[in-house]
XYZ file of C-alpha atoms in Angstrom:
599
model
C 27.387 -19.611 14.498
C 29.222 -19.072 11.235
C 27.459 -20.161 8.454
C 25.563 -18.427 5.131
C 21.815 -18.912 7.225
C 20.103 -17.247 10.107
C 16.431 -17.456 11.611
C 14.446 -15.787 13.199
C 11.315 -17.394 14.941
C 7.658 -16.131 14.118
C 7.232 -15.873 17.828
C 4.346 -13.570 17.975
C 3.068 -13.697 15.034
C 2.582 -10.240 14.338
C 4.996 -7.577 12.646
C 7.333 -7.586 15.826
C 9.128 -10.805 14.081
C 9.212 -9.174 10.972
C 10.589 -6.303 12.555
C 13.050 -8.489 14.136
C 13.634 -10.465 10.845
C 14.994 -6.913 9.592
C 16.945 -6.016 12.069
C 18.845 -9.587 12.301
C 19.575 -9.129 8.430
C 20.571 -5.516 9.076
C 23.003 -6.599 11.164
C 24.358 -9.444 9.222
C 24.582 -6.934 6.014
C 26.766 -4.748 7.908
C 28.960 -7.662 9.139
C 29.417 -8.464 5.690
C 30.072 -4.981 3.973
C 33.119 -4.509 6.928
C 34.188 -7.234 5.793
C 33.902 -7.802 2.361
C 33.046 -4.617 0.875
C 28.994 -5.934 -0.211
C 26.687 -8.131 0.725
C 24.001 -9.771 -0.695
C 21.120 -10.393 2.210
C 17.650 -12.177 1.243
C 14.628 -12.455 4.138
C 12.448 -15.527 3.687
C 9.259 -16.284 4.781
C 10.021 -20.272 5.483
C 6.999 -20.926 7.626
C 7.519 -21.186 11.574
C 10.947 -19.044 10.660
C 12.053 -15.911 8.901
C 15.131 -17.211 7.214
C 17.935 -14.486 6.112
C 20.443 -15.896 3.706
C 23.569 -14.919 2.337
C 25.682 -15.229 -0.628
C 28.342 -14.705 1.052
C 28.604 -17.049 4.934
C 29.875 -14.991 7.775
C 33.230 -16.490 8.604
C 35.160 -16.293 12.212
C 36.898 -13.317 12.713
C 34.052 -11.367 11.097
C 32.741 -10.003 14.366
C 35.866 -7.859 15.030
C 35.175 -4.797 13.530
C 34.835 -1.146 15.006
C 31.390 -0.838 17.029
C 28.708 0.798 15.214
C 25.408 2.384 15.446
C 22.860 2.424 12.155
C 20.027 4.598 14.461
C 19.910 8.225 14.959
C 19.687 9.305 18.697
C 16.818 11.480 19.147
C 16.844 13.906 20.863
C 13.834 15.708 22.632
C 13.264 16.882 25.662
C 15.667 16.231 28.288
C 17.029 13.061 26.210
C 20.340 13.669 25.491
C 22.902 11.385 23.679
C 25.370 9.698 26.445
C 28.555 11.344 26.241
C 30.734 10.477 23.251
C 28.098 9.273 21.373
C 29.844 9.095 17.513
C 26.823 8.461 16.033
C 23.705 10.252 14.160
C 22.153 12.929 16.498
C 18.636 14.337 15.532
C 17.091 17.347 17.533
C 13.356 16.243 17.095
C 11.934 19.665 17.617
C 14.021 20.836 14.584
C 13.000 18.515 12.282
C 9.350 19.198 13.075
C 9.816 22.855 12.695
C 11.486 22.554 9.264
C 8.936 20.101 8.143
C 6.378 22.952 8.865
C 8.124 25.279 6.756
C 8.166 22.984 3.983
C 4.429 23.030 3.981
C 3.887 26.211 4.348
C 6.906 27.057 1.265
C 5.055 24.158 -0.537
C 1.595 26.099 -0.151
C 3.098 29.253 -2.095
C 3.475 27.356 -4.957
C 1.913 27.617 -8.130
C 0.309 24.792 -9.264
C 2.418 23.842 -12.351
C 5.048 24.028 -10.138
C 3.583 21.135 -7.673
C 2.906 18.987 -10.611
C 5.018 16.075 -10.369
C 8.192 16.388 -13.364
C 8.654 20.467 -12.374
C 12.069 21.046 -12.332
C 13.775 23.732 -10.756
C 14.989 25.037 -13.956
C 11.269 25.901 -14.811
C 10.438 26.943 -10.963
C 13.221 28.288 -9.327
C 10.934 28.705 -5.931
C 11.444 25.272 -6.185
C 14.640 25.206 -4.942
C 13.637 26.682 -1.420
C 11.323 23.625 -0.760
C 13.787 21.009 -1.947
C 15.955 22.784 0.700
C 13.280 22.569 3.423
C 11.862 18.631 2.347
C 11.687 16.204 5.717
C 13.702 13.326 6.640
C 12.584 10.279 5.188
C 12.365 8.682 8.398
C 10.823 11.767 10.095
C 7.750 9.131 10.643
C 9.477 6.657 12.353
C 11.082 9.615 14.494
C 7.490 10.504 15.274
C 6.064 7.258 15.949
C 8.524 6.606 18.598
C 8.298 10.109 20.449
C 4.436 9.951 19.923
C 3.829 6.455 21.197
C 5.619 6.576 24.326
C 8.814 4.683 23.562
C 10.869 7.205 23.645
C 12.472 5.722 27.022
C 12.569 2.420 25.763
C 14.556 3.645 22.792
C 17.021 5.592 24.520
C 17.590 3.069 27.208
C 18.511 0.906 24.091
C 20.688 2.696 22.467
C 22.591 3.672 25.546
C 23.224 -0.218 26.116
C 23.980 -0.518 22.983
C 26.961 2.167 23.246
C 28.078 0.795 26.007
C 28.781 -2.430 24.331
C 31.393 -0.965 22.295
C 34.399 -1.951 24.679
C 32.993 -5.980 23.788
C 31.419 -5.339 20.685
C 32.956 -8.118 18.633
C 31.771 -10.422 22.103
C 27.865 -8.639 21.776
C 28.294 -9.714 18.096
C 29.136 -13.181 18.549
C 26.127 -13.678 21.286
C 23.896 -12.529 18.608
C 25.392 -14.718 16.147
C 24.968 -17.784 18.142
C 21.273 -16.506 19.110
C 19.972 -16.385 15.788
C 22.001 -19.293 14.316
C 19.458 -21.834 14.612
C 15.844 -22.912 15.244
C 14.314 -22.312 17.754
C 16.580 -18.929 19.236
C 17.467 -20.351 22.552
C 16.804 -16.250 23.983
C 17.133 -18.110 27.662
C 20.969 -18.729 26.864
C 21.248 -15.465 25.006
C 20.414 -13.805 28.401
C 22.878 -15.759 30.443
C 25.433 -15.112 27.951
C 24.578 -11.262 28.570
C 24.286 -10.934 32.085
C 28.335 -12.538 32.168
C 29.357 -10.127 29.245
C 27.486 -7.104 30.972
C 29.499 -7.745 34.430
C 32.275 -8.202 33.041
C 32.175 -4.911 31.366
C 29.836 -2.677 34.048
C 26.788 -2.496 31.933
C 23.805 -2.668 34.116
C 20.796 -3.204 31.498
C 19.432 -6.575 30.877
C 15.633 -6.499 29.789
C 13.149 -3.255 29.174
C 9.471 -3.022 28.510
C 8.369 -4.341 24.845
C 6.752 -0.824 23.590
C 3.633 -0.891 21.381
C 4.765 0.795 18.716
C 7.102 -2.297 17.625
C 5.698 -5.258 19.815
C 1.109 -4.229 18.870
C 0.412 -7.561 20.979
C 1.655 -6.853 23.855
C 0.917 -4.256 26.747
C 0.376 -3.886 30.345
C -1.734 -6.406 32.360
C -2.261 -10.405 33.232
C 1.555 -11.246 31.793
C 1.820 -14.529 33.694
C 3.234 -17.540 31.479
C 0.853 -19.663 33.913
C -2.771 -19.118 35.484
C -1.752 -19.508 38.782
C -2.302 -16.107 40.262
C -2.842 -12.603 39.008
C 0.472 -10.111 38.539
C -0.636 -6.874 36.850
C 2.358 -5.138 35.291
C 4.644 -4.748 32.236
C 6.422 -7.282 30.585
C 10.224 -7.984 29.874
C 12.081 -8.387 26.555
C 15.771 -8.956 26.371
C 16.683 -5.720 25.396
C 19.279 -6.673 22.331
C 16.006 -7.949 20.607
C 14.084 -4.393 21.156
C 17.271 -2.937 19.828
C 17.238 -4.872 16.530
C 13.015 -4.485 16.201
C 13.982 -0.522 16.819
C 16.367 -1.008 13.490
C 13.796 -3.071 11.667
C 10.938 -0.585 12.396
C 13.459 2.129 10.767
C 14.215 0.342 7.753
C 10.283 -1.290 6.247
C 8.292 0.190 8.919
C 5.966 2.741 7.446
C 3.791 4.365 10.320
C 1.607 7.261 9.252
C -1.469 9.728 10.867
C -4.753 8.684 9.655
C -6.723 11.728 8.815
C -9.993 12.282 9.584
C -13.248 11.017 7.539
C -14.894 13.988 8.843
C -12.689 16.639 10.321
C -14.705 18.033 12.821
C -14.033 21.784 15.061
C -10.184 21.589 16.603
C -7.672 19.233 16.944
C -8.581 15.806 14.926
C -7.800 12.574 17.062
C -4.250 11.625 15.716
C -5.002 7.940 14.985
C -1.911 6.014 13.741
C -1.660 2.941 11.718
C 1.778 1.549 10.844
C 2.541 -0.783 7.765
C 5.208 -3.221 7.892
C 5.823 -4.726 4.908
C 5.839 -8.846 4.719
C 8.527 -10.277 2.889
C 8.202 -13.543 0.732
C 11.341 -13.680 -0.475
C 13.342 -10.624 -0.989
C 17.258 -9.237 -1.073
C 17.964 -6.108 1.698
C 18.790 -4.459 -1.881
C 15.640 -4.942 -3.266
C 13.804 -3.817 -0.652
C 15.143 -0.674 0.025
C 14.882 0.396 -3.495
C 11.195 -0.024 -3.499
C 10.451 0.885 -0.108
C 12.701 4.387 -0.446
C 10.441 5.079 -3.472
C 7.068 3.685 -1.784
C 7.808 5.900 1.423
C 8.186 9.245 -0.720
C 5.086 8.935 -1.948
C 3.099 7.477 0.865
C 1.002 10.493 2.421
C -1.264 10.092 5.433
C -5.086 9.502 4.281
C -8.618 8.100 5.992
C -8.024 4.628 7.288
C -9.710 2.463 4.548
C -8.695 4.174 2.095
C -4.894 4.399 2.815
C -4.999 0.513 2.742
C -6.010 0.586 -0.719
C -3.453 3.494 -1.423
C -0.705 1.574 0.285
C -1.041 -1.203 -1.598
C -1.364 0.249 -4.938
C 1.692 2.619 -4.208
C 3.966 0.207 -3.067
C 3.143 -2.234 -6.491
C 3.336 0.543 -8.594
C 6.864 1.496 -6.699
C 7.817 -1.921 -7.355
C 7.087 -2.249 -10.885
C 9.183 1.404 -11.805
C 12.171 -0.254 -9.900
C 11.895 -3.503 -11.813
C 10.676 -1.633 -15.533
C 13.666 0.725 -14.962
C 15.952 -2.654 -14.408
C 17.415 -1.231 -10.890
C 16.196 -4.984 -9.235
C 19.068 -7.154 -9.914
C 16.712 -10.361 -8.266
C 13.256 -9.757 -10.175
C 12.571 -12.440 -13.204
C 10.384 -12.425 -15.645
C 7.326 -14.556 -14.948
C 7.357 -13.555 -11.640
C 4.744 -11.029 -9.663
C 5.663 -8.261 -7.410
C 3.433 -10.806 -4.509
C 6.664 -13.235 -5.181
C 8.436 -10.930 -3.136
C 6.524 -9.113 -1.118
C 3.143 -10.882 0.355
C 1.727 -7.754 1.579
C 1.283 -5.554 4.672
C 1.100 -6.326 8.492
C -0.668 -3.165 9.606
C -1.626 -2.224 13.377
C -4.614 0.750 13.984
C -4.027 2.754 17.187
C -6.256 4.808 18.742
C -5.548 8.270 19.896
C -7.055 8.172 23.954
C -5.361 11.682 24.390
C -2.832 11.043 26.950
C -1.965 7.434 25.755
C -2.862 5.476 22.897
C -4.667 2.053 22.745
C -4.125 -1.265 19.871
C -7.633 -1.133 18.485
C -7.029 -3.730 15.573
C -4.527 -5.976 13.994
C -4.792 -7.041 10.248
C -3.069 -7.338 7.039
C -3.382 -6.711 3.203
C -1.979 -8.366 0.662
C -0.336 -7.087 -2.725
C -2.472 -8.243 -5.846
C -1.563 -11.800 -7.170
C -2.377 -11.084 -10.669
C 0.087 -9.341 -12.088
C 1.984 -11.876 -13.514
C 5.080 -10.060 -15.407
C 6.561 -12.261 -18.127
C 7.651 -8.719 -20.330
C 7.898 -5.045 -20.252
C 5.332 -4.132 -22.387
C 2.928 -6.466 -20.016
C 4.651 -4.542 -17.144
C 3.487 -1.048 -18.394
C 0.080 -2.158 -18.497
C -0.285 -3.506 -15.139
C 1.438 0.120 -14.266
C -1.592 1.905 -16.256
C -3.999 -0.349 -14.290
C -2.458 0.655 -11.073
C -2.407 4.630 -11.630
C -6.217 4.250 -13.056
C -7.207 2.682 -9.709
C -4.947 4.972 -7.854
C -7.156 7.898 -9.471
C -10.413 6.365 -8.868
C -9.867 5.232 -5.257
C -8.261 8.525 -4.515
C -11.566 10.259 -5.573
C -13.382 8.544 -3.083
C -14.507 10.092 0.603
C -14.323 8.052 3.175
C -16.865 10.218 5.215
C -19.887 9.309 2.416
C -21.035 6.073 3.320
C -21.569 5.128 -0.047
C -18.263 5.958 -0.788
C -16.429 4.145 2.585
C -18.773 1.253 1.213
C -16.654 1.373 -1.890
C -13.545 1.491 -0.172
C -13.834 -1.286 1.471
C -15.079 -3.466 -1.155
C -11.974 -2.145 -3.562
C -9.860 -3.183 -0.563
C -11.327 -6.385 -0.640
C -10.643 -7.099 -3.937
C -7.007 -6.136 -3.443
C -6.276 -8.767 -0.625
C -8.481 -11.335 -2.320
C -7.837 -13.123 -5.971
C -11.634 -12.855 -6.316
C -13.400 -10.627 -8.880
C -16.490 -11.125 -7.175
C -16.146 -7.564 -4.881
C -14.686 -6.189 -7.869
C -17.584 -6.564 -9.745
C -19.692 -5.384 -6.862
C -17.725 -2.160 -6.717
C -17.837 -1.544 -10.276
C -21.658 -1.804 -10.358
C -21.900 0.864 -7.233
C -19.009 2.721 -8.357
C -21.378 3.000 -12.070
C -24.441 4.369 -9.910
C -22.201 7.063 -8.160
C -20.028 7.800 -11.946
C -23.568 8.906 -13.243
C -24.138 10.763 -10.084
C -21.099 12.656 -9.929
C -21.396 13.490 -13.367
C -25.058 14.746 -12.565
C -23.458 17.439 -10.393
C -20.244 18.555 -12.432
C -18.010 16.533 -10.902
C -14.791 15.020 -11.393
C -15.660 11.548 -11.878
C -12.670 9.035 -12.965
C -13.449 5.968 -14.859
C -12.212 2.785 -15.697
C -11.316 2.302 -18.969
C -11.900 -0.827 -21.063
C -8.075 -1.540 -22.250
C -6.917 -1.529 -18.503
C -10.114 -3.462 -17.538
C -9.194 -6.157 -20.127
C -5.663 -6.604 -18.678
C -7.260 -6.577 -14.979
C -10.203 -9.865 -16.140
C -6.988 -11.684 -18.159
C -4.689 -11.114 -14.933
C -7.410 -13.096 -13.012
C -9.065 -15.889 -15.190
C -7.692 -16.478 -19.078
C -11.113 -18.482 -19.529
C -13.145 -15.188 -19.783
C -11.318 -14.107 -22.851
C -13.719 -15.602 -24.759
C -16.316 -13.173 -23.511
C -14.422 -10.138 -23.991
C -13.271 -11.286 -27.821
C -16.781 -11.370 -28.734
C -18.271 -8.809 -30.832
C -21.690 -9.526 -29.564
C -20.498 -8.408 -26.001
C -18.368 -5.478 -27.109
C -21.562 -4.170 -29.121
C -23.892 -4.553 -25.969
C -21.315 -3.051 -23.861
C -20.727 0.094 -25.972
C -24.643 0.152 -26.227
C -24.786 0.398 -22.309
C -21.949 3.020 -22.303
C -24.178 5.159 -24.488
C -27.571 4.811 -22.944
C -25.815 5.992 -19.802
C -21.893 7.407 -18.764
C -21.550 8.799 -22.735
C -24.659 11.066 -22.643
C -24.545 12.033 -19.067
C -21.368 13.202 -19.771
C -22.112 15.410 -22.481
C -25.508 16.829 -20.309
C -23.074 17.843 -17.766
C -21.054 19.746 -19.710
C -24.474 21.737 -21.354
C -24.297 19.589 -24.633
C -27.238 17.687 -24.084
C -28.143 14.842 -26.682
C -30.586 13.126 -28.258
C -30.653 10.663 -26.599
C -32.274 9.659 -23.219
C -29.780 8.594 -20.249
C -30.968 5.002 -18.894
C -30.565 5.873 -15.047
C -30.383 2.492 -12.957
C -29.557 0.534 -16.229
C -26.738 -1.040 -14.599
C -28.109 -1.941 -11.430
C -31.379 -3.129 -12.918
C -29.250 -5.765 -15.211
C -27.623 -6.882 -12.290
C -30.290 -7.441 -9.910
C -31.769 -9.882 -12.796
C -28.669 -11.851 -12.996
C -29.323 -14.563 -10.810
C -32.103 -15.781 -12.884
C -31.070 -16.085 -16.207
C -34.395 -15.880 -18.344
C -34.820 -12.678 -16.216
C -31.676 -11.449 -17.400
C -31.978 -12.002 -21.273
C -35.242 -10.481 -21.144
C -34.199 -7.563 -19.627
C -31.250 -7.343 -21.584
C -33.990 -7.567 -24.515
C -36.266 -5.306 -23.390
C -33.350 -2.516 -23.121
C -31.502 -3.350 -26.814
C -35.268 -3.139 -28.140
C -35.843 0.362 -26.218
C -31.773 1.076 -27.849
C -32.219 0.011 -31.322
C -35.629 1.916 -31.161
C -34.258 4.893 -30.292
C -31.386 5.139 -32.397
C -33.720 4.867 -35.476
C -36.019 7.366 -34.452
C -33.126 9.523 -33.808
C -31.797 8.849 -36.859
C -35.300 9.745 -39.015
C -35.799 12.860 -36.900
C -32.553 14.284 -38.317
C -33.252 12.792 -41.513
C -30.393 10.551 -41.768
C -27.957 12.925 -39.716
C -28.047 12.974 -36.113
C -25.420 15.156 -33.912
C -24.477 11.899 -32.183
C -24.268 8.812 -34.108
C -24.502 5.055 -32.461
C -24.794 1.946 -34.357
C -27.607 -0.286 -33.744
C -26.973 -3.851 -31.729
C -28.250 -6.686 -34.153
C -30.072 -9.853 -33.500
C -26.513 -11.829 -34.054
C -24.944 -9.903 -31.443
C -27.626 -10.847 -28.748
C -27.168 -14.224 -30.199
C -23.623 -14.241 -29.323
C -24.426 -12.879 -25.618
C -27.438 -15.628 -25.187
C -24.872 -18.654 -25.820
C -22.226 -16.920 -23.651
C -24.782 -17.128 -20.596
C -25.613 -20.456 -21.406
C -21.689 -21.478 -21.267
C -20.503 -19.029 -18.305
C -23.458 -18.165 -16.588
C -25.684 -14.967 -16.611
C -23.946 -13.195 -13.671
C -20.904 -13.337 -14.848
C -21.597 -12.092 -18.385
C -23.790 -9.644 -16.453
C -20.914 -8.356 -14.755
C -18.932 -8.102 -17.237
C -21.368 -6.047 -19.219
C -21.862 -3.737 -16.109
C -18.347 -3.381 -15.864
C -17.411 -2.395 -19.699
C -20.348 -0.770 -20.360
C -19.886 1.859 -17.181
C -15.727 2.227 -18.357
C -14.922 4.335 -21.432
C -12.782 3.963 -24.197
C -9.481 4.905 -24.213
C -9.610 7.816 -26.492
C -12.458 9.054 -24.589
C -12.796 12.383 -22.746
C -12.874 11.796 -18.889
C -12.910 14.832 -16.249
C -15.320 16.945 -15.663
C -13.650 19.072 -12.723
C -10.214 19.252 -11.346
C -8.687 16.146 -10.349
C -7.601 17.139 -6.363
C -3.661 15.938 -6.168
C -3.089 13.938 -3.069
C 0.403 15.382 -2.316
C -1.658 18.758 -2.638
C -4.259 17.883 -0.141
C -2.043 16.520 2.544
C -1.343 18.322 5.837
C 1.193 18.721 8.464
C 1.005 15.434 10.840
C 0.875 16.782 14.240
């Protein structure tokens, strides 16, 4: 019971052990900062377990401290606290009602004054909506009145307030529970109905809710086939109370807005994130997830995944570049810490709602960090794909096509649906640009870092000259002059529409491939020169010609790596622009601008 290790089982496996996992090390933190001032908590994936060790082992006599209560009681409606409740009170209808005037004081805004670095020495007005910003865990105050577990949480809390005649006992019970492998919860129980007579407190078990427990619900709850019971289930109510705590502290439950918002009141959808430890401290954690949950708005549902994952990497890597995590190492990858996301989808049915689909994403696991300066650039890489995915619609079904293959690619260390949503995402670039549109590009520099974070053997490919040429010949056959036509500047040269599709529908075969490589860099070179002799030496736009060496160079690259990869590549570079290149061609829509009230 005292020791410096805890577990918790993966008895689910969903997010309700993880949830549990959090609370368990929640609770041990606390035990330790009564005691000894700090604490240094870590939660471990160790397989069949959770594992939450401490520097510092919880020693006997640690469990006698005051009682207290780390959750807010909410009330709304008729819930009130029990009387002499000492702890956190939150009138739910308030909060609401204030975060509705901070949208609406956020709306009179200029639009300097919403860009992010505005300080309220430049905008005064922003004073008023610091005043009015939410609670930070106005979410998790939502998901719990919105998904029916309101009663469930209450009933908890009661309990748990009731315990504070034999809190140091309570403690010790959950000490012993979670002490070793597997938690004997059977024992746990007994030990709780003695303690609860002994003291007059009357709850033992209450229903496992959705919101914290997404396998579970009303129906066939029998452990054995032997006849039907239709009902709700049971869960020792001390573990609801610590997956109610967990939930607060790395849950992340957000309204998925509409593809296609239709007449009236959109379905309010949920999903909730929880985030999957590796191997992290409590310390750790909360500095990235405090920074990841400022900045994670509700979006469309494939397209939050991708935005959820990004965010919380890029929150991760500002924590660790600004030296605030005292556990991250060089050499090491935000994944080490942090595997990804358990995420739950629930469907609005109007009076209820129903589990619809369980899955998970993972962080990217190539972003290897062995300095600062490599740090920065997988930070650039990160805010380029924020921009890019953030452009897309979800209700175009070329564009949800694209969100699900960049989603792919972030669970997955596989370039293969990166390279298929580069190619589309090309086709639509040109497209986009065709109408005057803000179109967002990858750039080669960050591109470079992405291919090296994956596979150091295609370095070879990108040092080339020959490829760089042909790439930079692609990018101004097509993106380059497009560009330009959509701003009224048309060139002299022609744009190459399908260029990059046609290469890689060729790729498979790779004599099909060189020659239409060929037949394009004879159509370039062509070109350029009669370009060049029209204006007698001195064309608007200048491009240098792509010489027989160059092709050389590409021809022995497919014969070493293969023609769809180098035609990938090529796709890939030649569609992204340079660095020093011009990109938008409208007004890049914020997403902290475009997000709504949840209701």
């Amino acid at each position: 019971m005292y020791q410096s290790t805890y577990y918790v089982d993966k008895a689910t496996d969903t997010f309700a052990d993880v949830l549990l996992a959090y609370g368990v090390a929640s609770l041990l933190e606390r035990l330790l900062q009564e005691n000894l001032g700090e604490a240094i908590v870590r939660v471990q994936d160790a397989g069949s377990v959770y594992a939450i060790t401490l520097e510092d082992s919880i020693e006997k006599g640690f469990e006698a401290i005051a009682w207290f209560c780390d959750l807010p009681f909410i009330q709304a409606g008729k819930k009130q606290p029990p009387d002499g409740w000492p702890g956190e009170v939150v009138d739910y209808n308030a909060e609401r009602e204030r975060r509705s005037e901070f949208f609406a004081a956020r709306q009179q805004l200029s639009k300097e004054a919403k860009h992010p670095g505005a300080t309220v020495d430049e905008y005064p007005e922003l004073a008023v909506v610091h005043a009015l910003a939410p609670r930070s865990d106005l979410p998790f105050l939502e998901l719990i009145n919105q998904m029916r577990a309101m009663d469930a949480y209450c009933k908890v809390l009661s309990a748990w307030f009731e315990c504070r005649t034999c809190f140091p006992d309570l403690v010790r019970l959950l000490l012993s529970l979670f002490a070793s492998t597997p938690n004997d919860v059977d024992t746990a129980e007994k030990q709780w109905e003695k303690l609860s007579k002994a003291h007059g407190i009357k709850l033992k078990n209450v229903t496992p809710v959705q919101a914290l427990n997404p396998a579970m619900g009303k129906g066939i709850n029998r452990p054995k086939a032997d006849g039907p019971q239709l009902g709700n289930p049971d869960s020792f109510w001390l573990l609801e109370f610590l997956k109610f705590w967990g939930m607060r502290r790395t849950g992340v439950p957000r309204i998925i807005r509409a593809a296609r918002p239709g007449p009236g009141r959109s379905p309010q959808d949920r999903k909730t994130y929880v985030l999957h430890p590796v191997n992290i401290t409590l310390d750790t954690h909360d500095k990235v997830y405090g920074a990841f949950n400022r900045t994670m708005w509700s979006n469309t549902a494939v397209k939050m995944d991708a935005l959820a994952t990004l965010r919380y990497t890029g929150a991760f890597l500002d924590q660790w570049l600004a030296g605030q995590l005292a556990d991250a190492r060089w050499g090491e990858e935000p994944g080490d810490y942090v595997a990804g996301m358990d995420m739950a989808l629930y469907k609005d049915m109007g009076s209820a709602v129903a589990l619809l689909n369980l899955s998970g994403i993972n962080l990217p696991r190539w972003m290897k960090v062995t300095n600062e300066a490599q740090g920065r650039a997988y930070r650039g890489v990160l805010e380029e794909h924020r921009r890019i995915v953030d452009s897309l619609q979800e209700g175009n079904a070329d564009e949800y096509r694209l969100l699900q293959l960049y989603r792919d690619f972030l669970s997955g260390h596989d370039l293969k649906p990166f390279f298929q949503f580069t190619c589309a995402y090309a086709q639509l670039t040109i497209s986009k640009m065709y109408k005057g549109k803000w179109a967002p590009r990858l750039t080669t520099s960050n591109l470079e870092v992405l291919i090296m974070g994956h596979n150091m053997k295609l370095k070879a490919i990108l040092d080339s000259p020959g490829f760089q040429k042909i790439a930079a010949a692609i990018r101004r056959s097509t993106v380059i002059p497009q560009y330009f036509k959509a701003k009224g500047n048309k060139g002299p040269y022609d744009i190459r529409y399908g260029l990059g599709a046609e290469l890689l529908r060729q790729a498979a075969y790779p004599a099909r491939f060189i020659q239409t490589l060929s037949d394009f860099l004879y159509d370039y070179n062509r070109e350029t020169m009669q370009v060049y002799e029209r204006y007698k030496g001195n064309p608007p736009v200048h491009r240098a010609q792509v010489t027989t060496e160059d092709i050389e160079q590409v021809v022995s690259l497919v014969d070493e790596y293969g023609s769809q990869t180098v035609a990938n590549l090529l796709v890939a570079f030649g569609y992204a622009r340079e660095p020093h290149e011009a990109e938008e061609l409208g007004t890049e829509p914020r997403e902290d601008e475009i997000a709504t009230e949840e209701e």
